[in-house]
Coordinates of C-alpha atoms in Angstrom, one line a residue:
X1 CA 27.7 80.8 -1.4
X2 CA 26.2 82.9 -3.8
X3 CA 23.3 86.0 -3.3
X4 CA 20.9 83.7 -4.7
X5 CA 21.8 81.1 -2.4
X6 CA 21.8 83.2 0.7
X7 CA 18.3 84.3 -0.3
X8 CA 17.2 80.9 -0.5
X9 CA 18.4 80.1 2.9
X10 CA 16.5 83.3 4.3
X11 CA 13.5 82.0 2.7
X12 CA 13.6 78.7 4.1
X13 CA 13.9 80.5 7.6
X14 CA 11.1 82.5 7.0
X15 CA 9.0 79.9 5.9
X16 CA 10.0 77.6 8.5
X17 CA 8.6 80.0 11.0
X18 CA 5.3 80.3 8.9
X19 CA 4.9 76.4 9.4
X20 CA 5.6 76.3 13.1
X21 CA 3.0 78.7 13.6
X22 CA 0.5 76.7 11.7
X23 CA 1.3 73.6 13.8
X24 CA 0.9 76.0 16.7
X25 CA -2.3 76.8 15.8
X26 CA -3.2 73.2 15.1
X27 CA -3.5 73.5 11.0
X28 CA -1.1 70.4 10.1
X29 CA -2.4 70.5 6.6
X30 CA -0.8 74.0 6.1
X31 CA 2.1 73.1 8.3
X32 CA 3.2 69.7 6.6
X33 CA 2.7 72.0 3.1
X34 CA 5.3 75.1 4.2
X35 CA 7.9 72.2 5.7
X36 CA 7.9 70.5 2.6
X37 CA 8.8 73.6 0.7
X38 CA 11.6 74.0 3.4
X39 CA 13.1 70.9 3.0
X40 CA 13.1 71.4 -0.9
X41 CA 14.6 74.7 -0.4
X42 CA 17.1 73.3 1.4
X43 CA 17.9 70.5 -0.7
X44 CA 18.4 72.6 -3.3
X45 CA 22.3 73.4 -2.5
X46 CA 24.6 71.0 -1.6
X47 CA 26.7 71.4 1.5
X48 CA 29.9 71.2 -0.6
X49 CA 29.0 74.9 -2.2
X50 CA 28.6 76.3 1.7
X51 CA 31.1 77.9 3.8
X52 CA 31.1 76.2 7.2
X53 CA 29.0 78.9 8.9
X54 CA 26.4 78.4 6.3
X55 CA 26.5 74.9 6.8
X56 CA 26.0 75.6 10.4
X57 CA 22.8 77.4 9.6
X58 CA 21.0 74.8 7.3
X59 CA 22.0 72.2 9.9
X60 CA 20.3 74.3 12.3
X61 CA 17.4 74.8 10.3
X62 CA 17.0 71.1 9.1
X63 CA 17.7 70.1 13.1
X64 CA 14.2 72.3 13.9
X65 CA 12.4 70.9 10.6
X66 CA 12.7 67.5 11.4
X67 CA 11.7 68.0 15.4
X68 CA 8.7 69.9 14.3
X69 CA 7.7 67.4 11.6
X70 CA 8.1 64.7 14.1
X71 CA 5.7 66.7 16.5
X72 CA 3.4 67.1 13.4
X73 CA 3.7 63.5 12.5
X74 CA 3.0 62.1 16.3
X75 CA -0.4 64.8 16.1
X76 CA -1.1 62.6 13.3
X77 CA -0.8 59.5 15.3
X78 CA 1.8 58.3 12.7
X79 CA 4.5 56.8 15.1
X80 CA 6.7 55.7 12.8
X81 CA 7.4 58.6 10.8
X82 CA 7.8 60.8 14.0
X83 CA 10.0 58.3 15.3
X84 CA 11.9 58.9 12.1
X85 CA 11.8 62.4 12.0
X86 CA 13.2 63.1 15.4
X87 CA 15.9 60.6 15.4
X88 CA 17.2 62.5 12.2
X89 CA 16.6 65.6 14.1
X90 CA 18.8 64.1 17.1
X91 CA 21.4 62.9 14.9
X92 CA 21.8 66.2 13.5
X93 CA 21.8 67.9 17.1
X94 CA 24.5 65.9 18.1
X95 CA 26.6 66.7 15.0
X96 CA 26.6 70.0 15.5
X97 CA 27.5 69.7 19.7
X98 CA 30.4 67.7 18.5
X99 CA 31.5 70.6 16.3
X100 CA 31.2 72.9 19.3
X101 CA 28.1 74.4 18.3
X102 CA 25.7 75.3 21.3
X103 CA 22.8 73.9 20.8
X104 CA 21.5 72.3 23.9
X105 CA 18.2 73.6 24.0
X106 CA 17.2 72.2 20.9
X107 CA 18.6 68.7 21.4
X108 CA 16.9 69.1 24.8
X109 CA 13.8 69.5 23.1
X110 CA 14.1 66.9 20.7
X111 CA 15.2 64.4 23.3
X112 CA 12.0 65.0 25.2
X113 CA 9.5 65.1 22.0
X114 CA 10.8 61.8 20.6
X115 CA 10.6 60.5 24.9
X116 CA 7.1 61.3 24.5
X117 CA 6.4 59.5 21.2
X118 CA 8.1 56.1 22.7
X119 CA 6.0 56.6 25.9
X120 CA 2.7 56.8 23.6
X121 CA 4.1 53.6 22.1
X122 CA 4.7 51.9 25.4
X123 CA 8.4 51.7 25.1
X124 CA 9.1 53.0 27.9
X125 CA 12.7 52.3 29.0
X126 CA 14.0 53.8 25.8
X127 CA 11.6 56.8 26.7
X128 CA 13.2 57.0 30.0
X129 CA 16.7 57.0 28.5
X130 CA 15.9 59.9 26.1
X131 CA 13.7 61.7 28.6
X132 CA 17.0 61.5 31.2
X133 CA 19.1 62.9 28.3
X134 CA 16.8 65.6 28.0
X135 CA 16.7 66.4 31.6
X136 CA 20.6 66.1 32.1
X137 CA 20.9 68.9 29.3
X138 CA 18.4 71.2 30.9
X139 CA 19.7 71.0 34.1
X140 CA 23.3 71.9 32.3
X141 CA 22.0 74.8 30.8
X142 CA 19.8 76.0 34.2
X143 CA 23.0 75.6 36.0
X144 CA 24.3 78.1 34.1
X145 CA 21.5 80.4 34.6
X146 CA 19.8 80.1 31.6
X147 CA 16.1 81.3 31.9
X148 CA 14.8 80.8 29.0
X149 CA 14.8 77.1 29.4
X150 CA 12.4 76.7 32.1
X151 CA 9.4 76.2 30.0
X152 CA 11.0 73.0 28.7
X153 CA 12.1 71.9 32.2
X154 CA 8.5 71.9 33.2
X155 CA 7.7 69.5 30.5
X156 CA 10.9 67.3 31.1
X157 CA 10.6 66.5 34.6
X158 CA 6.9 65.9 34.4
X159 CA 7.4 63.4 31.6
X160 CA 10.0 61.9 33.5
X161 CA 7.6 61.4 36.6
X162 CA 5.0 59.9 34.9
X163 CA 7.1 57.6 32.9
X164 CA 8.8 56.3 36.4
X165 CA 4.9 56.3 37.6
X166 CA 4.2 54.3 34.7
X167 CA 6.6 51.5 36.0
X168 CA 5.5 52.2 39.7
X169 CA 8.7 53.9 40.8
X170 CA 6.9 56.5 42.6
X171 CA 9.5 57.4 44.4
X172 CA 11.6 58.5 41.8
X173 CA 8.5 59.5 40.0
X174 CA 7.5 62.2 43.0
X175 CA 11.3 63.8 43.0
X176 CA 10.9 64.5 39.5
X177 CA 7.2 66.1 39.9
X178 CA 8.4 67.7 43.0
X179 CA 11.3 69.4 40.9
X180 CA 8.7 70.6 38.3
X181 CA 6.1 72.2 41.4
X182 CA 9.3 73.9 43.0
X183 CA 10.0 75.3 39.3
X184 CA 6.2 76.2 38.3
X185 CA 6.0 77.6 41.9
X186 CA 8.9 79.9 41.4
X187 CA 7.4 80.8 38.0
X188 CA 3.8 81.8 39.1
X189 CA 5.5 84.1 41.9
X190 CA 7.4 85.8 39.4
X191 CA 3.8 86.7 37.5
X192 CA 4.4 83.5 35.1
X193 CA 0.9 81.1 35.8
X194 CA 0.7 79.3 32.5
X195 CA 2.6 76.3 33.6
X196 CA 0.2 75.8 36.8
X197 CA -2.7 74.1 34.8
X198 CA -0.3 71.0 33.2
X199 CA 1.1 71.2 36.5
X200 CA -1.7 70.3 38.1
X201 CA -3.3 67.6 35.7
X202 CA 0.5 66.2 35.6
X203 CA -0.2 65.9 39.7
X204 CA -4.0 64.7 38.8
X205 CA -2.7 61.4 36.8
X206 CA 0.2 60.8 39.1
X207 CA -2.6 60.7 41.6
X208 CA -4.8 58.4 39.6
X209 CA -1.7 55.7 38.8
X210 CA -1.2 55.9 42.2
X211 CA -4.6 55.1 43.3
X212 CA -4.9 52.5 40.6
X213 CA -1.8 50.5 41.8
X214 CA -3.1 50.1 45.4
X215 CA -1.2 53.3 46.9
X216 CA -4.0 54.8 48.5
X217 CA -2.6 57.3 50.9
X218 CA 0.3 58.3 48.4
X219 CA -2.8 59.0 45.8
X220 CA -4.2 61.2 48.5
X221 CA -1.0 62.9 49.1
X222 CA -1.0 64.0 45.6
X223 CA -4.5 64.5 45.0
X224 CA -4.0 67.4 47.9
X225 CA -0.9 68.8 45.9
X226 CA -2.9 68.6 42.4
X227 CA -5.7 70.4 44.7
X228 CA -3.3 73.1 45.8
X229 CA -2.3 73.5 41.7
X230 CA -5.7 73.7 40.7
X231 CA -6.6 76.5 42.9
X232 CA -3.4 78.2 41.9
X233 CA -4.1 78.0 38.4
X234 CA -7.9 78.9 39.1
X235 CA -7.1 81.9 41.3
X236 CA -4.6 83.3 38.3
X237 CA -6.2 82.2 35.3
X238 CA -9.8 82.3 35.8
X239 CA -12.9 80.1 34.6
X240 CA -11.0 78.7 31.6
X241 CA -9.2 76.3 34.0
X242 CA -12.3 75.5 36.0
X243 CA -12.4 71.7 34.7
X244 CA -9.0 71.0 36.2
X245 CA -9.5 71.9 39.5
X246 CA -13.7 70.1 39.3
X247 CA -11.3 66.7 38.5
X248 CA -9.1 67.6 41.3
X249 CA -12.0 67.6 43.8
X250 CA -13.7 64.3 42.6
X251 CA -10.5 62.5 43.5
X252 CA -10.3 64.1 46.6
X253 CA -13.8 62.9 47.3
X254 CA -12.9 59.1 46.0
X255 CA -9.2 58.7 47.7
X256 CA -10.8 59.8 51.0
X257 CA -13.9 57.8 50.3
X258 CA -11.6 55.1 49.6
X259 CA -9.4 55.3 52.7
X260 CA -12.9 55.5 54.9
X261 CA -12.0 59.3 55.8
X262 CA -15.8 59.9 55.2
X263 CA -15.7 63.6 56.8
X264 CA -12.8 64.6 54.7
X265 CA -14.4 63.4 51.4
X266 CA -17.5 65.6 52.3
X267 CA -15.3 68.5 53.0
X268 CA -13.8 67.9 49.4
X269 CA -17.6 68.1 48.3
X270 CA -18.7 70.8 49.7
X271 CA -15.3 73.2 49.0
X272 CA -15.7 72.1 45.5
X273 CA -18.9 72.7 45.4
X274 CA -18.4 76.4 46.8
X275 CA -15.5 77.5 44.5
X276 CA -17.2 75.7 41.6
X277 CA -20.6 76.9 41.9
X278 CA -22.5 74.0 42.3
X279 CA -20.5 72.1 39.1
X280 CA -22.7 69.3 37.9
X281 CA -20.2 66.9 37.6
X282 CA -19.4 67.4 41.2
X283 CA -23.2 67.6 42.3
X284 CA -23.5 64.0 40.4
X285 CA -20.1 62.5 41.9
X286 CA -21.4 63.7 45.4
X287 CA -24.8 62.4 44.9
X288 CA -22.9 59.2 44.0
X289 CA -20.8 59.3 47.4
X290 CA -23.7 59.8 49.9
X291 CA -25.6 57.0 48.2
X292 CA -22.5 54.7 49.2
X293 CA -21.6 56.1 52.5
X294 CA -25.7 55.6 53.8
X295 CA -24.8 51.6 53.2
X296 CA -22.0 51.4 55.7
X297 CA -22.6 50.4 59.1
X298 CA -22.9 52.9 61.9
X299 CA -19.3 52.0 63.3
X300 CA -17.8 52.5 60.1
X301 CA -19.4 55.9 59.8
X302 CA -18.4 56.8 63.1
X303 CA -14.8 56.0 62.3
X304 CA -14.8 58.2 59.3
X305 CA -16.0 61.1 61.5
X306 CA -19.2 61.2 59.7
X307 CA -22.1 59.9 61.8
X308 CA -25.0 58.7 59.7
X309 CA -27.6 61.8 60.8
X310 CA -24.9 63.9 59.2
X311 CA -24.5 61.7 56.0
X312 CA -28.5 62.4 55.8
X313 CA -28.5 66.2 56.1
X314 CA -25.7 66.5 53.9
X315 CA -27.6 64.4 51.2
X316 CA -30.5 66.3 51.7
X317 CA -29.0 69.8 51.4
X318 CA -27.3 68.1 47.9
X319 CA -30.8 67.0 46.8
X320 CA -32.4 70.4 47.6
X321 CA -29.5 72.1 45.2
X322 CA -30.0 69.6 42.5
X323 CA -34.1 70.3 43.0
X324 CA -33.5 73.8 42.9
X325 CA -31.6 73.4 39.7
X326 CA -34.3 71.4 38.1
X327 CA -32.2 67.8 38.3
X328 CA -29.1 66.8 37.0
X329 CA -28.6 66.9 33.1
X330 CA -27.8 63.8 31.4
X331 CA -24.1 62.7 31.6
X332 CA -22.2 63.6 28.1
X333 CA -22.1 60.4 26.2
X334 CA -19.0 59.1 25.9
X335 CA -16.9 59.9 22.3
X336 CA -17.4 57.1 19.7
X337 CA -14.4 55.0 19.3
X338 CA -12.4 55.7 16.1

């Protein structure tokens, strides 16, 4: 390869970094333009004029480029293009691995990304197959002591958990989510807390799927796990993640109410209000809770450990808070359909 061709490849690598940064910042138009320039540079020199080492470098860059273009097109809701780019990236990843090149981390990331694309397109079986390949590669690397793969592992386990849940295989779903929770807690103990919010939200989604499938006790179990993760996220990362905690408490009110655990539902309500400084969404859900349980028979309330007088007392306390703040604001309108 000539000195000019070396500079060409170095320029392509530098441009790819700029494109990746633009994509991370949400500037898809700029990223797409830069990635187009990268691909043009790679196409300028055929592999025949490159040494084996130089071919490897170009293939690595092209695999990364196609993975990024897959992500970019997923964000543009172009499933067909996203799938095409991810599949091209996987093909190159396999080519590199067959040649003895260590490229498992990149391959795992691309398999995970394509799994996510296909899950969004309701192609669950293929998404599961890709997700399993991603997890297998990740666990190989983690078994060898590779720690830089941990963030990817969190996403891979959570992806598999939700995929299994969509098929109502809640046992397999829980096993994958437990792996994610174990890892996120391990990272948090070491001072890395950024994985907590996503883990909390995934546990919330899992609990909602269980609830909608009629698995109410299981939903409550995972609702509590989501609450614990949300609390840790809020304590470690502050008010930016408060909305995640609010959702956890609202879910727990609903799950306990559905099961007739009225006292526990009330406990979730007041705990949520205390932690969130009377968040309006919890106030609104609490008012709905009291209005609902007031319609229950006295025997049913007693079975739920929340006698009628305590219902009325709690409702009056809630109304006093709402009155003091000048009433509840109108709920935000739902976003318009595209």
